[in-house]
Amino acid sequence: MKSANDKNVRIGIVGIGNMGTGHAKLFLENKVPGAMLAAICDINPDKMKSFADVPKYTDSDTMLREAKLDAVVVATPHYGHTTIGIAALKAGLHVLVEKPISVHKADAQRLIDTKRTKKQVFAAMFNQRTDPRYRWLKQHIDSGDFGRINRINWIITDWFRSQAYYDHGDWRATWEGEGGGVLLNQCPHQLDLMQWLFGMPVAVRAFCQRALPRYRGGR
Ligand SMILES: NC(=O)c1ccc[n+]([C@@H]2O[C@H](COP(=O)([O-])OP(=O)(O)OC[C@H]3O[C@@H](n4cnc5c(N)ncnc54)[C@H](O)[C@@H]3O)[C@@H](O)[C@H]2O)c1
């Protein structure tokens, strides 16, 4: 644990890819008051090359044991979230897990159920909740400005991901690497926003369609 003189929360990040690198930079640029980047970990050492002065590990268990951390951010591909999250919670650390917290419901439950002290904070990274539009909406819903909301229709059309995005990581959009598709990757943000803003639904009706049928096969 941190020394008596060090008031900053000592953060370790597991997974230094897109998200992990972004998180790490925020700490190094002192954009997170009261926290410092104490260690980073990636199974691929090349990913950590640009972080010259930060202690580096290629094995998360070793980092959890040796880096004297207070808290861990887990930013590996999805499947690692459960195992690394559980290990960090069992080590007594605060844990922030990138979405989705797990691929399977049973794993999510195992992660959530991992015994922790009352002081330990465990959270999932739903950064859309910091978007000013949604904060504005939340404030007005909670204050009752819109009255009672009986029905919602939530449509998101601007979260298209190009082939370059899927090519970026060999784990992306594969059953082995990701365990599912859009529902597991982009959609958790929308599902989270919906229940954060409007509460849990009483009933859900779903439709599924592949692309736009009238464009399939040309004209
Ligand atoms: N909150 C958001 O808006 C948001 C946005 C993008 C991605 N994400 C989530 O962040 C996670 C990572 O996505 P990304 O785009 O950064 O992926 P990425 O492929 O760019 O990075 C993942 C990194 O984890 C490393 N890694 C894999 N297994 C590891 C292990 N066992 N221990 C240590 N390092 C390991 C890989 O080498 C890689 O560098 C995904 O679960 C994704 O859903 C969240």
CSV table of C-alpha atoms and ligand atoms in Angstrom, one decimal:
chain,number,residue,atom,x,y,z
A,1,MET,CA,0.0,0.0,0.0
A,2,LYS,CA,1.1,3.6,-0.4
A,3,SER,CA,3.5,5.2,2.0
A,4,ALA,CA,2.4,7.6,4.7
A,5,ASN,CA,3.9,10.5,2.8
A,6,ASP,CA,2.3,9.7,-0.5
A,7,LYS,CA,-1.2,11.0,-0.7
A,8,ASN,CA,-1.7,10.1,-4.4
A,9,VAL,CA,-3.7,7.0,-5.2
A,10,ARG,CA,-1.2,4.7,-6.9
A,11,ILE,CA,-2.8,3.4,-10.1
A,12,GLY,CA,-1.7,0.4,-12.2
A,13,ILE,CA,-3.1,-0.2,-15.7
A,14,VAL,CA,-3.3,-3.6,-17.3
A,15,GLY,CA,-3.5,-3.5,-21.1
A,16,ILE,CA,-1.7,-0.7,-22.9
A,17,GLY,CA,-3.5,-0.6,-26.2
A,18,ASN,CA,-5.9,2.1,-27.4
A,19,MET,CA,-7.8,2.6,-24.2
A,20,GLY,CA,-5.0,1.8,-21.7
A,21,THR,CA,-2.6,4.2,-23.5
A,22,GLY,CA,-5.2,6.9,-23.3
A,23,HIS,CA,-5.8,6.3,-19.6
A,24,ALA,CA,-2.1,6.2,-18.9
A,25,LYS,CA,-1.5,9.6,-20.6
A,26,LEU,CA,-4.3,11.2,-18.6
A,27,PHE,CA,-2.5,10.3,-15.4
A,28,LEU,CA,0.9,11.3,-16.7
A,29,GLU,CA,-0.5,14.7,-17.8
A,30,ASN,CA,-1.8,15.2,-14.3
A,31,LYS,CA,-5.4,15.3,-15.5
A,32,VAL,CA,-6.6,13.1,-12.7
A,33,PRO,CA,-6.0,15.0,-9.4
A,34,GLY,CA,-5.0,12.9,-6.5
A,35,ALA,CA,-3.9,9.9,-8.6
A,36,MET,CA,-0.5,8.9,-10.1
A,37,LEU,CA,0.5,6.2,-12.6
A,38,ALA,CA,2.5,3.7,-10.5
A,39,ALA,CA,2.8,0.9,-13.0
A,40,ILE,CA,1.7,-0.4,-16.4
A,41,CYS,CA,1.3,-4.0,-17.7
A,42,ASP,CA,1.0,-5.5,-21.1
A,43,ILE,CA,1.8,-9.0,-22.4
A,44,ASN,CA,3.4,-7.2,-25.4
A,45,PRO,CA,6.4,-5.2,-24.1
A,46,ASP,CA,6.4,-3.1,-27.4
A,47,LYS,CA,3.1,-1.5,-26.4
A,48,MET,CA,4.8,0.0,-23.3
A,49,LYS,CA,7.9,1.4,-25.0
A,50,SER,CA,6.7,5.1,-25.1
A,51,PHE,CA,6.3,5.1,-21.3
A,52,ALA,CA,9.9,5.6,-20.4
A,53,ASP,CA,9.6,6.4,-16.7
A,54,VAL,CA,6.8,4.1,-15.5
A,55,PRO,CA,7.5,0.7,-14.0
A,56,LYS,CA,6.5,-2.0,-16.5
A,57,TYR,CA,5.3,-5.6,-16.2
A,58,THR,CA,4.3,-8.2,-18.7
A,59,ASP,CA,2.4,-10.2,-16.2
A,60,SER,CA,-0.5,-8.7,-14.3
A,61,ASP,CA,-0.2,-11.0,-11.2
A,62,THR,CA,3.4,-9.9,-10.8
A,63,MET,CA,2.3,-6.3,-11.0
A,64,LEU,CA,-0.4,-6.8,-8.5
A,65,ARG,CA,2.1,-8.4,-6.1
A,66,GLU,CA,5.0,-6.0,-6.6
A,67,ALA,CA,3.9,-2.6,-7.6
A,68,LYS,CA,2.4,-1.4,-4.3
A,69,LEU,CA,-0.8,-0.2,-6.0
A,70,ASP,CA,-4.0,1.2,-4.5
A,71,ALA,CA,-6.1,0.7,-7.6
A,72,VAL,CA,-6.1,-1.0,-11.0
A,73,VAL,CA,-7.6,-0.1,-14.4
A,74,VAL,CA,-8.3,-3.2,-16.5
A,75,ALA,CA,-8.1,-2.3,-20.2
A,76,THR,CA,-7.3,-5.7,-21.9
A,77,PRO,CA,-9.6,-7.3,-24.5
A,78,HIS,CA,-12.9,-8.4,-22.9
A,79,TYR,CA,-12.0,-11.9,-21.7
A,80,GLY,CA,-9.2,-10.6,-19.5
A,81,HIS,CA,-11.6,-8.4,-17.6
A,82,THR,CA,-13.1,-11.1,-15.3
A,83,THR,CA,-9.9,-12.9,-14.4
A,84,ILE,CA,-7.7,-9.8,-13.9
A,85,GLY,CA,-10.5,-7.9,-12.2
A,86,ILE,CA,-11.0,-10.8,-9.7
A,87,ALA,CA,-7.3,-11.1,-9.0
A,88,ALA,CA,-7.1,-7.3,-8.4
A,89,LEU,CA,-10.1,-7.3,-6.1
A,90,LYS,CA,-8.7,-10.3,-4.2
A,91,ALA,CA,-5.4,-8.4,-3.8
A,92,GLY,CA,-7.5,-5.7,-1.9
A,93,LEU,CA,-7.3,-3.1,-4.6
A,94,HIS,CA,-9.9,-0.7,-6.0
A,95,VAL,CA,-10.8,-1.8,-9.5
A,96,LEU,CA,-12.1,0.0,-12.6
A,97,VAL,CA,-12.8,-2.4,-15.5
A,98,GLU,CA,-13.3,-1.4,-19.1
A,99,LYS,CA,-16.7,-2.3,-20.6
A,100,PRO,CA,-17.9,-4.9,-21.0
A,101,ILE,CA,-17.0,-6.1,-17.5
A,102,SER,CA,-17.3,-9.7,-18.8
A,103,VAL,CA,-18.4,-11.6,-21.9
A,104,HIS,CA,-20.7,-14.1,-20.1
A,105,LYS,CA,-23.3,-13.2,-17.5
A,106,ALA,CA,-21.9,-15.9,-15.1
A,107,ASP,CA,-18.5,-14.3,-15.4
A,108,ALA,CA,-19.9,-10.9,-14.7
A,109,GLN,CA,-21.6,-12.3,-11.7
A,110,ARG,CA,-18.4,-13.9,-10.4
A,111,LEU,CA,-16.6,-10.6,-10.8
A,112,ILE,CA,-19.3,-8.7,-9.0
A,113,ASP,CA,-19.6,-11.3,-6.3
A,114,THR,CA,-15.9,-11.3,-5.5
A,115,LYS,CA,-15.6,-10.6,-1.9
A,116,ARG,CA,-14.3,-7.1,-1.1
A,117,THR,CA,-14.1,-4.8,1.8
A,118,LYS,CA,-16.7,-2.0,2.2
A,119,LYS,CA,-13.9,0.5,1.4
A,120,GLN,CA,-12.9,-1.1,-1.9
A,121,VAL,CA,-14.4,0.6,-4.9
A,122,PHE,CA,-15.3,-1.5,-7.9
A,123,ALA,CA,-16.7,0.2,-11.1
A,124,ALA,CA,-17.1,-0.3,-14.8
A,125,MET,CA,-15.8,2.3,-17.3
A,126,PHE,CA,-18.9,3.9,-18.8
A,127,ASN,CA,-17.4,7.1,-19.9
A,128,GLN,CA,-20.5,8.1,-21.9
A,129,ARG,CA,-22.0,9.2,-18.6
A,130,THR,CA,-19.6,12.1,-18.6
A,131,ASP,CA,-20.9,13.4,-21.9
A,132,PRO,CA,-22.4,16.8,-21.2
A,133,ARG,CA,-25.5,15.9,-23.3
A,134,TYR,CA,-26.3,12.9,-21.2
A,135,ARG,CA,-25.5,14.7,-18.0
A,136,TRP,CA,-27.9,17.5,-19.0
A,137,LEU,CA,-30.6,14.9,-19.8
A,138,LYS,CA,-30.0,13.1,-16.5
A,139,GLN,CA,-30.3,16.3,-14.5
A,140,HIS,CA,-33.6,17.3,-16.1
A,141,ILE,CA,-35.1,13.8,-15.8
A,142,ASP,CA,-34.0,13.5,-12.1
A,143,SER,CA,-35.4,16.9,-11.2
A,144,GLY,CA,-38.7,16.0,-12.8
A,145,ASP,CA,-38.6,18.7,-15.4
A,146,PHE,CA,-39.9,16.3,-18.0
A,147,GLY,CA,-42.6,14.8,-15.8
A,148,ARG,CA,-43.1,11.1,-15.7
A,149,ILE,CA,-41.5,9.2,-18.6
A,150,ASN,CA,-43.7,6.4,-19.8
A,151,ARG,CA,-42.0,5.2,-23.0
A,152,ILE,CA,-38.6,5.8,-24.6
A,153,ASN,CA,-37.3,5.1,-28.1
A,154,TRP,CA,-33.5,5.2,-28.1
A,155,ILE,CA,-31.9,5.3,-31.6
A,156,ILE,CA,-28.1,5.6,-32.2
A,157,THR,CA,-27.0,5.9,-35.8
A,158,ASP,CA,-23.6,7.4,-35.5
A,159,TRP,CA,-21.6,4.6,-33.9
A,160,PHE,CA,-20.5,3.0,-37.2
A,161,ARG,CA,-17.2,1.3,-37.0
A,162,SER,CA,-15.1,0.9,-40.2
A,163,GLN,CA,-13.2,-2.2,-41.3
A,164,ALA,CA,-10.0,-0.5,-40.1
A,165,TYR,CA,-11.4,-0.6,-36.6
A,166,TYR,CA,-12.0,-4.3,-36.8
A,167,ASP,CA,-8.6,-4.9,-38.4
A,168,HIS,CA,-6.9,-3.0,-35.5
A,169,GLY,CA,-6.9,-6.0,-33.2
A,170,ASP,CA,-7.0,-9.7,-34.1
A,171,TRP,CA,-9.4,-10.2,-31.1
A,172,ARG,CA,-12.0,-7.8,-32.4
A,173,ALA,CA,-15.3,-9.2,-33.8
A,174,THR,CA,-14.2,-12.8,-33.3
A,175,TRP,CA,-16.0,-15.3,-31.1
A,176,GLU,CA,-12.7,-16.4,-29.6
A,177,GLY,CA,-11.4,-12.9,-28.9
A,178,GLU,CA,-14.5,-11.0,-28.1
A,179,GLY,CA,-17.3,-13.5,-27.5
A,180,GLY,CA,-19.8,-11.5,-29.5
A,181,GLY,CA,-20.4,-8.5,-31.7
A,182,VAL,CA,-21.9,-5.0,-31.3
A,183,LEU,CA,-24.0,-6.0,-28.4
A,184,LEU,CA,-20.8,-6.7,-26.4
A,185,ASN,CA,-18.7,-3.9,-27.8
A,186,GLN,CA,-20.5,-0.7,-28.6
A,187,CYS,CA,-23.9,-1.4,-27.2
A,188,PRO,CA,-23.0,-1.6,-23.5
A,189,HIS,CA,-22.7,2.1,-23.6
A,190,GLN,CA,-26.2,2.5,-24.9
A,191,LEU,CA,-27.7,-0.1,-22.5
A,192,ASP,CA,-25.9,1.6,-19.6
A,193,LEU,CA,-27.1,5.1,-20.6
A,194,MET,CA,-30.7,3.8,-21.0
A,195,GLN,CA,-30.9,2.3,-17.5
A,196,TRP,CA,-28.9,5.2,-16.0
A,197,LEU,CA,-31.3,7.8,-17.4
A,198,PHE,CA,-34.6,5.9,-17.3
A,199,GLY,CA,-34.1,3.0,-14.8
A,200,MET,CA,-34.5,-0.7,-15.6
A,201,PRO,CA,-37.2,-1.4,-18.2
A,202,VAL,CA,-40.4,-3.2,-17.3
A,203,ALA,CA,-40.5,-4.9,-20.7
A,204,VAL,CA,-38.1,-5.2,-23.6
A,205,ARG,CA,-39.0,-5.9,-27.2
A,206,ALA,CA,-36.1,-6.5,-29.7
A,207,PHE,CA,-35.8,-6.7,-33.5
A,208,CYS,CA,-32.7,-7.8,-35.4
A,209,GLN,CA,-32.0,-7.0,-39.0
A,210,ARG,CA,-28.9,-7.6,-41.2
A,211,ALA,CA,-28.0,-4.3,-42.9
A,212,LEU,CA,-30.7,-2.6,-45.1
A,213,PRO,CA,-32.5,-5.3,-47.1
A,214,ARG,CA,-33.4,-3.2,-50.0
A,215,TYR,CA,-29.7,-2.5,-50.7
A,216,ARG,CA,-28.6,-6.1,-50.5
A,217,GLY,CA,-27.4,-7.6,-53.8
A,218,GLY,CA,-27.4,-4.3,-55.6
A,219,ARG,CA,-30.3,-2.7,-57.5
B,1,LIG,N1,-14.9,2.8,-22.5
B,1,LIG,C1,-14.8,2.9,-23.8
B,1,LIG,O1,-15.3,3.9,-24.5
B,1,LIG,C2,-14.0,2.0,-24.6
B,1,LIG,C3,-13.5,2.3,-25.9
B,1,LIG,C4,-12.7,1.4,-26.5
B,1,LIG,C5,-12.4,0.2,-25.9
B,1,LIG,N2,-12.9,-0.1,-24.7
B,1,LIG,C6,-12.6,-1.4,-24.1
B,1,LIG,O2,-11.3,-1.5,-23.7
B,1,LIG,C7,-10.8,-2.8,-23.9
B,1,LIG,C8,-9.5,-2.7,-24.7
B,1,LIG,O3,-9.8,-2.2,-25.9
B,1,LIG,P1,-8.6,-1.5,-26.8
B,1,LIG,O4,-9.3,-0.9,-28.0
B,1,LIG,O5,-7.7,-0.7,-25.9
B,1,LIG,O6,-7.9,-2.9,-27.3
B,1,LIG,P2,-6.3,-3.0,-27.8
B,1,LIG,O7,-6.3,-4.3,-28.6
B,1,LIG,O8,-5.9,-1.8,-28.5
B,1,LIG,O9,-5.5,-3.1,-26.4
B,1,LIG,C9,-5.6,-4.2,-25.6
B,1,LIG,C10,-4.2,-4.4,-25.0
B,1,LIG,O10,-4.2,-5.4,-24.0
B,1,LIG,C11,-3.1,-6.2,-24.0
B,1,LIG,N3,-3.3,-7.5,-23.3
B,1,LIG,C12,-4.1,-8.6,-23.8
B,1,LIG,N4,-4.1,-9.5,-22.8
B,1,LIG,C13,-3.5,-9.0,-21.8
B,1,LIG,C14,-3.2,-9.6,-20.5
B,1,LIG,N5,-3.6,-10.7,-20.1
B,1,LIG,N6,-2.4,-8.8,-19.6
B,1,LIG,C15,-1.9,-7.6,-20.0
B,1,LIG,N7,-2.2,-7.0,-21.2
B,1,LIG,C16,-2.9,-7.7,-22.1
B,1,LIG,C17,-2.8,-6.4,-25.5
B,1,LIG,O11,-1.4,-6.7,-25.8
B,1,LIG,C18,-3.1,-4.9,-26.0
B,1,LIG,O12,-2.0,-4.1,-26.0
B,1,LIG,C19,-11.9,-3.6,-24.5
B,1,LIG,O13,-12.5,-4.5,-23.6
B,1,LIG,C20,-12.8,-2.6,-25.1
B,1,LIG,O14,-14.2,-3.0,-25.0
B,1,LIG,C21,-13.6,0.7,-24.0
